[in-house]
Amino acid sequence: MDAKTREPRAAIVTGASSGIGLGITQALLEHGYRVVANSRTISKSKDLKPSADLILVDGDIGKKETAVKVVEWAVKQFGRVDLLVNNAGIYVPKPFTEYTPEDFEMVIGTNIAGYFFVTQQVVAQMRKQKSGHIVSISAAVAEQPLAGAPISLAVITKSTMPAFSRELAMEFVADGIRANTISPGAVDTPMHANDDHEALKKLHPIQRVIQVSELVDVLLYLETAPMVNGENIRIDGGAHAGAKC
């Protein structure tokens, strides 16, 4: 998107302080977007500095008051919300029978409430504009769990995103609002900094770890593809298609 030839678009990115969210935020700014970036303590980020085109909003996006604040800042500073990237998410790997009520509340709070409330607020604004795009970042493992990977809470919560996008895509299509999902495999982020990257590569038939830039490429494609709606694009080297012998 060329900021010189088009009115700058306004985006919200959750979970923007590191990893995928940070990469998406930086790429959107480079492509001429104005961005409201959120995480619990994003104002302390060493990678993002507030400017006329970047608003940093601290807070737990799983809380409605944070969601309201994030959208209010976008409308106040930029006048609209053209893109919401629901990226915030956490993983608590444990055997299913060992999850505690506290684990459950924490993961549900971020992985479901963390997109529910902000999407509510954004859809209300997009309906006024008669346009907008919501992209949610899920995970390939949510659709294709792995033997020996105890992440049932992540599967419960992240697997809802493609269905959520399809529902929004149909409910609000008459309002000019699209909704899509991106489901990556193992991505080279700080979350995997201490993991065995050789083992991570083997999770994908195309045996390498995914780069954040590849998610950015898909996001930018979706932004320029107005007839793609309710779709879930998997970036997993073909893992969803079948097992590698």
mmCIF file of N, CA, C and O in Angstrom, residues 18-79:
data_model
loop_
_atom_site.group_PDB
_atom_site.id
_atom_site.type_symbol
_atom_site.label_atom_id
_atom_site.label_comp_id
_atom_site.label_asym_id
_atom_site.label_seq_id
_atom_site.Cartn_x
_atom_site.Cartn_y
_atom_site.Cartn_z
ATOM 1 N N SER A 18 6.080 -7.740 20.902
ATOM 2 C CA SER A 18 7.157 -8.649 20.508
ATOM 3 C C SER A 18 6.641 -9.631 19.465
ATOM 4 O O SER A 18 5.442 -9.698 19.179
ATOM 5 N N GLY A 19 7.570 -10.392 18.901
ATOM 6 C CA GLY A 19 7.210 -11.486 18.004
ATOM 7 C C GLY A 19 6.382 -11.061 16.810
ATOM 8 O O GLY A 19 6.675 -10.076 16.126
ATOM 9 N N ILE A 20 5.323 -11.809 16.542
ATOM 10 C CA ILE A 20 4.485 -11.568 15.369
ATOM 11 C C ILE A 20 3.857 -10.179 15.419
ATOM 12 O O ILE A 20 3.856 -9.448 14.425
ATOM 13 N N GLY A 21 3.329 -9.802 16.566
ATOM 14 C CA GLY A 21 2.663 -8.504 16.678
ATOM 15 C C GLY A 21 3.595 -7.339 16.433
ATOM 16 O O GLY A 21 3.231 -6.360 15.776
ATOM 17 N N LEU A 22 4.823 -7.440 16.942
ATOM 18 C CA LEU A 22 5.813 -6.393 16.710
ATOM 19 C C LEU A 22 6.163 -6.315 15.233
ATOM 20 O O LEU A 22 6.207 -5.215 14.647
ATOM 21 N N GLY A 23 6.404 -7.460 14.614
ATOM 22 C CA GLY A 23 6.744 -7.480 13.199
ATOM 23 C C GLY A 23 5.638 -6.907 12.332
ATOM 24 O O GLY A 23 5.897 -6.158 11.377
ATOM 25 N N ILE A 24 4.395 -7.239 12.653
ATOM 26 C CA ILE A 24 3.258 -6.714 11.892
ATOM 27 C C ILE A 24 3.148 -5.204 12.078
ATOM 28 O O ILE A 24 2.946 -4.453 11.113
ATOM 29 N N THR A 25 3.307 -4.744 13.305
ATOM 30 C CA THR A 25 3.224 -3.300 13.570
ATOM 31 C C THR A 25 4.287 -2.539 12.788
ATOM 32 O O THR A 25 3.998 -1.528 12.128
ATOM 33 N N GLN A 26 5.506 -3.011 12.838
ATOM 34 C CA GLN A 26 6.596 -2.338 12.129
ATOM 35 C C GLN A 26 6.358 -2.342 10.619
ATOM 36 O O GLN A 26 6.595 -1.335 9.941
ATOM 37 N N ALA A 27 5.868 -3.463 10.097
ATOM 38 C CA ALA A 27 5.624 -3.550 8.658
ATOM 39 C C ALA A 27 4.489 -2.634 8.229
ATOM 40 O O ALA A 27 4.566 -1.986 7.172
ATOM 41 N N LEU A 28 3.428 -2.567 9.020
ATOM 42 C CA LEU A 28 2.320 -1.683 8.677
ATOM 43 C C LEU A 28 2.771 -0.221 8.650
ATOM 44 O O LEU A 28 2.405 0.539 7.740
ATOM 45 N N LEU A 29 3.571 0.170 9.620
ATOM 46 C CA LEU A 29 4.103 1.540 9.624
ATOM 47 C C LEU A 29 4.934 1.799 8.375
ATOM 48 O O LEU A 29 4.834 2.862 7.746
ATOM 49 N N GLU A 30 5.752 0.835 7.991
ATOM 50 C CA GLU A 30 6.589 0.974 6.792
ATOM 51 C C GLU A 30 5.740 1.087 5.521
ATOM 52 O O GLU A 30 6.174 1.707 4.538
ATOM 53 N N HIS A 31 4.534 0.519 5.558
ATOM 54 C CA HIS A 31 3.650 0.563 4.392
ATOM 55 C C HIS A 31 2.650 1.715 4.479
ATOM 56 O O HIS A 31 1.658 1.741 3.746
ATOM 57 N N GLY A 32 2.902 2.656 5.352
ATOM 58 C CA GLY A 32 2.102 3.871 5.377
ATOM 59 C C GLY A 32 0.863 3.839 6.246
ATOM 60 O O GLY A 32 0.049 4.764 6.195
ATOM 61 N N TYR A 33 0.694 2.798 7.025
ATOM 62 C CA TYR A 33 -0.440 2.744 7.946
ATOM 63 C C TYR A 33 -0.165 3.600 9.184
ATOM 64 O O TYR A 33 0.988 3.795 9.582
ATOM 65 N N ARG A 34 -1.235 4.053 9.800
ATOM 66 C CA ARG A 34 -1.169 4.629 11.139
ATOM 67 C C ARG A 34 -1.684 3.558 12.091
ATOM 68 O O ARG A 34 -2.692 2.926 11.803
ATOM 69 N N VAL A 35 -1.000 3.372 13.199
ATOM 70 C CA VAL A 35 -1.241 2.185 14.029
ATOM 71 C C VAL A 35 -1.454 2.547 15.486
ATOM 72 O O VAL A 35 -0.726 3.380 16.048
ATOM 73 N N VAL A 36 -2.445 1.898 16.096
ATOM 74 C CA VAL A 36 -2.567 1.844 17.553
ATOM 75 C C VAL A 36 -2.105 0.453 17.957
ATOM 76 O O VAL A 36 -2.704 -0.551 17.548
ATOM 77 N N ALA A 37 -1.033 0.387 18.734
ATOM 78 C CA ALA A 37 -0.444 -0.886 19.145
ATOM 79 C C ALA A 37 -0.697 -1.100 20.625
ATOM 80 O O ALA A 37 -0.521 -0.183 21.438
ATOM 81 N N ASN A 38 -1.081 -2.311 20.977
ATOM 82 C CA ASN A 38 -1.429 -2.615 22.367
ATOM 83 C C ASN A 38 -0.693 -3.843 22.879
ATOM 84 O O ASN A 38 -0.493 -4.823 22.167
ATOM 85 N N SER A 39 -0.278 -3.779 24.114
ATOM 86 C CA SER A 39 0.076 -4.927 24.949
ATOM 87 C C SER A 39 0.001 -4.432 26.385
ATOM 88 O O SER A 39 -0.260 -3.255 26.634
ATOM 89 N N ARG A 40 0.242 -5.310 27.321
ATOM 90 C CA ARG A 40 0.088 -4.930 28.729
ATOM 91 C C ARG A 40 0.991 -3.761 29.117
ATOM 92 O O ARG A 40 0.581 -2.868 29.861
ATOM 93 N N THR A 41 2.225 -3.762 28.626
ATOM 94 C CA THR A 41 3.184 -2.710 28.991
ATOM 95 C C THR A 41 3.914 -2.199 27.756
ATOM 96 O O THR A 41 5.122 -2.020 27.768
ATOM 97 N N ILE A 42 3.183 -1.952 26.699
ATOM 98 C CA ILE A 42 3.827 -1.606 25.431
ATOM 99 C C ILE A 42 4.529 -0.252 25.472
ATOM 100 O O ILE A 42 5.452 0.011 24.696
ATOM 101 N N SER A 43 4.126 0.610 26.385
ATOM 102 C CA SER A 43 4.780 1.920 26.480
ATOM 103 C C SER A 43 6.246 1.788 26.897
ATOM 104 O O SER A 43 7.022 2.731 26.744
ATOM 105 N N LYS A 44 6.625 0.630 27.417
ATOM 106 C CA LYS A 44 8.019 0.391 27.808
ATOM 107 C C LYS A 44 8.832 -0.259 26.689
ATOM 108 O O LYS A 44 10.003 -0.590 26.882
ATOM 109 N N SER A 45 8.228 -0.434 25.539
ATOM 110 C CA SER A 45 8.903 -1.105 24.422
ATOM 111 C C SER A 45 10.155 -0.355 23.984
ATOM 112 O O SER A 45 10.154 0.875 23.862
ATOM 113 N N LYS A 46 11.217 -1.117 23.735
ATOM 114 C CA LYS A 46 12.444 -0.533 23.191
ATOM 115 C C LYS A 46 12.424 -0.523 21.661
ATOM 116 O O LYS A 46 13.290 0.095 21.033
ATOM 117 N N ASP A 47 11.431 -1.199 21.082
ATOM 118 C CA ASP A 47 11.360 -1.333 19.627
ATOM 119 C C ASP A 47 10.346 -0.394 18.985
ATOM 120 O O ASP A 47 10.408 -0.146 17.777
ATOM 121 N N LEU A 48 9.395 0.094 19.769
ATOM 122 C CA LEU A 48 8.354 0.967 19.244
ATOM 123 C C LEU A 48 8.354 2.286 20.001
ATOM 124 O O LEU A 48 8.310 2.297 21.233
ATOM 125 N N LYS A 49 8.385 3.378 19.280
ATOM 126 C CA LYS A 49 8.366 4.701 19.885
ATOM 127 C C LYS A 49 7.141 5.458 19.384
ATOM 128 O O LYS A 49 6.899 5.519 18.173
ATOM 129 N N PRO A 50 6.376 6.041 20.281
ATOM 130 C CA PRO A 50 5.166 6.755 19.857
ATOM 131 C C PRO A 50 5.483 7.909 18.918
ATOM 132 O O PRO A 50 6.530 8.544 19.029
ATOM 133 N N SER A 51 4.569 8.157 17.991
ATOM 134 C CA SER A 51 4.745 9.233 17.016
ATOM 135 C C SER A 51 3.360 9.641 16.525
ATOM 136 O O SER A 51 2.337 9.142 17.006
ATOM 137 N N ALA A 52 3.342 10.519 15.534
ATOM 138 C CA ALA A 52 2.067 10.934 14.955
ATOM 139 C C ALA A 52 1.354 9.761 14.297
ATOM 140 O O ALA A 52 0.127 9.765 14.157
ATOM 141 N N ASP A 53 2.117 8.747 13.900
ATOM 142 C CA ASP A 53 1.539 7.579 13.214
ATOM 143 C C ASP A 53 1.456 6.339 14.091
ATOM 144 O O ASP A 53 0.971 5.301 13.635
ATOM 145 N N LEU A 54 1.938 6.415 15.328
ATOM 146 C CA LEU A 54 1.945 5.245 16.207
ATOM 147 C C LEU A 54 1.538 5.632 17.623
ATOM 148 O O LEU A 54 2.225 6.420 18.288
ATOM 149 N N ILE A 55 0.431 5.064 18.065
ATOM 150 C CA ILE A 55 -0.065 5.268 19.426
ATOM 151 C C ILE A 55 0.137 3.970 20.193
ATOM 152 O O ILE A 55 -0.256 2.890 19.731
ATOM 153 N N LEU A 56 0.766 4.053 21.361
ATOM 154 C CA LEU A 56 0.985 2.888 22.207
ATOM 155 C C LEU A 56 0.002 2.925 23.374
ATOM 156 O O LEU A 56 -0.033 3.905 24.121
ATOM 157 N N VAL A 57 -0.772 1.871 23.529
ATOM 158 C CA VAL A 57 -1.794 1.820 24.579
ATOM 159 C C VAL A 57 -1.551 0.603 25.458
ATOM 160 O O VAL A 57 -1.668 -0.539 25.006
ATOM 161 N N ASP A 58 -1.211 0.852 26.718
ATOM 162 C CA ASP A 58 -1.007 -0.227 27.679
ATOM 163 C C ASP A 58 -2.343 -0.822 28.112
ATOM 164 O O ASP A 58 -3.371 -0.147 28.124
ATOM 165 N N GLY A 59 -2.310 -2.091 28.514
ATOM 166 C CA GLY A 59 -3.493 -2.689 29.118
ATOM 167 C C GLY A 59 -3.732 -4.109 28.664
ATOM 168 O O GLY A 59 -3.261 -4.544 27.605
ATOM 169 N N ASP A 60 -4.455 -4.849 29.486
ATOM 170 C CA ASP A 60 -4.843 -6.230 29.200
ATOM 171 C C ASP A 60 -5.997 -6.212 28.214
ATOM 172 O O ASP A 60 -7.113 -5.797 28.548
ATOM 173 N N ILE A 61 -5.760 -6.648 26.988
ATOM 174 C CA ILE A 61 -6.778 -6.584 25.950
ATOM 175 C C ILE A 61 -7.940 -7.527 26.240
ATOM 176 O O ILE A 61 -9.007 -7.426 25.618
ATOM 177 N N GLY A 62 -7.779 -8.432 27.202
ATOM 178 C CA GLY A 62 -8.876 -9.291 27.619
ATOM 179 C C GLY A 62 -9.904 -8.585 28.483
ATOM 180 O O GLY A 62 -10.957 -9.144 28.781
ATOM 181 N N LYS A 63 -9.612 -7.345 28.862
ATOM 182 C CA LYS A 63 -10.537 -6.535 29.657
ATOM 183 C C LYS A 63 -11.278 -5.570 28.742
ATOM 184 O O LYS A 63 -10.660 -4.883 27.922
ATOM 185 N N LYS A 64 -12.580 -5.468 28.916
ATOM 186 C CA LYS A 64 -13.370 -4.605 28.029
ATOM 187 C C LYS A 64 -12.902 -3.165 28.087
ATOM 188 O O LYS A 64 -12.863 -2.478 27.056
ATOM 189 N N GLU A 65 -12.508 -2.694 29.268
ATOM 190 C CA GLU A 65 -12.101 -1.296 29.373
ATOM 191 C C GLU A 65 -10.863 -0.994 28.536
ATOM 192 O O GLU A 65 -10.714 0.102 27.993
ATOM 193 N N THR A 66 -9.965 -1.981 28.421
ATOM 194 C CA THR A 66 -8.795 -1.800 27.565
ATOM 195 C C THR A 66 -9.210 -1.757 26.100
ATOM 196 O O THR A 66 -8.732 -0.913 25.331
ATOM 197 N N ALA A 67 -10.092 -2.655 25.703
ATOM 198 C CA ALA A 67 -10.573 -2.676 24.320
ATOM 199 C C ALA A 67 -11.222 -1.352 23.940
ATOM 200 O O ALA A 67 -10.975 -0.799 22.859
ATOM 201 N N VAL A 68 -12.043 -0.827 24.836
ATOM 202 C CA VAL A 68 -12.700 0.459 24.585
ATOM 203 C C VAL A 68 -11.652 1.557 24.423
ATOM 204 O O VAL A 68 -11.724 2.382 23.499
ATOM 205 N N LYS A 69 -10.660 1.556 25.295
ATOM 206 C CA LYS A 69 -9.615 2.591 25.254
ATOM 207 C C LYS A 69 -8.826 2.524 23.955
ATOM 208 O O LYS A 69 -8.525 3.562 23.338
ATOM 209 N N VAL A 70 -8.470 1.322 23.526
ATOM 210 C CA VAL A 70 -7.693 1.155 22.297
ATOM 211 C C VAL A 70 -8.452 1.718 21.096
ATOM 212 O O VAL A 70 -7.890 2.462 20.277
ATOM 213 N N VAL A 71 -9.727 1.376 20.978
ATOM 214 C CA VAL A 71 -10.509 1.841 19.829
ATOM 215 C C VAL A 71 -10.765 3.340 19.927
ATOM 216 O O VAL A 71 -10.725 4.062 18.912
ATOM 217 N N GLU A 72 -11.008 3.835 21.123
ATOM 218 C CA GLU A 72 -11.212 5.279 21.287
ATOM 219 C C GLU A 72 -9.985 6.062 20.840
ATOM 220 O O GLU A 72 -10.107 7.112 20.201
ATOM 221 N N TRP A 73 -8.782 5.556 21.155
ATOM 222 C CA TRP A 73 -7.557 6.223 20.727
ATOM 223 C C TRP A 73 -7.451 6.232 19.207
ATOM 224 O O TRP A 73 -7.047 7.235 18.594
ATOM 225 N N ALA A 74 -7.800 5.130 18.575
ATOM 226 C CA ALA A 74 -7.722 5.059 17.113
ATOM 227 C C ALA A 74 -8.651 6.072 16.462
ATOM 228 O O ALA A 74 -8.262 6.786 15.524
ATOM 229 N N VAL A 75 -9.872 6.144 16.956
ATOM 230 C CA VAL A 75 -10.847 7.067 16.372
ATOM 231 C C VAL A 75 -10.462 8.508 16.674
ATOM 232 O O VAL A 75 -10.553 9.394 15.805
ATOM 233 N N LYS A 76 -9.990 8.760 17.889
ATOM 234 C CA LYS A 76 -9.592 10.111 18.271
ATOM 235 C C LYS A 76 -8.423 10.612 17.436
ATOM 236 O O LYS A 76 -8.425 11.763 16.967
ATOM 237 N N GLN A 77 -7.404 9.782 17.247
ATOM 238 C CA GLN A 77 -6.187 10.211 16.568
ATOM 239 C C GLN A 77 -6.272 10.092 15.052
ATOM 240 O O GLN A 77 -5.705 10.919 14.329
ATOM 241 N N PHE A 78 -6.962 9.057 14.572
ATOM 242 C CA PHE A 78 -6.941 8.768 13.135
ATOM 243 C C PHE A 78 -8.307 8.871 12.465
ATOM 244 O O PHE A 78 -8.394 8.790 11.244
ATOM 245 N N GLY A 79 -9.365 8.983 13.276
ATOM 246 C CA GLY A 79 -10.694 9.188 12.715
ATOM 247 C C GLY A 79 -11.426 7.943 12.268
ATOM 248 O O GLY A 79 -12.604 8.000 11.927
#
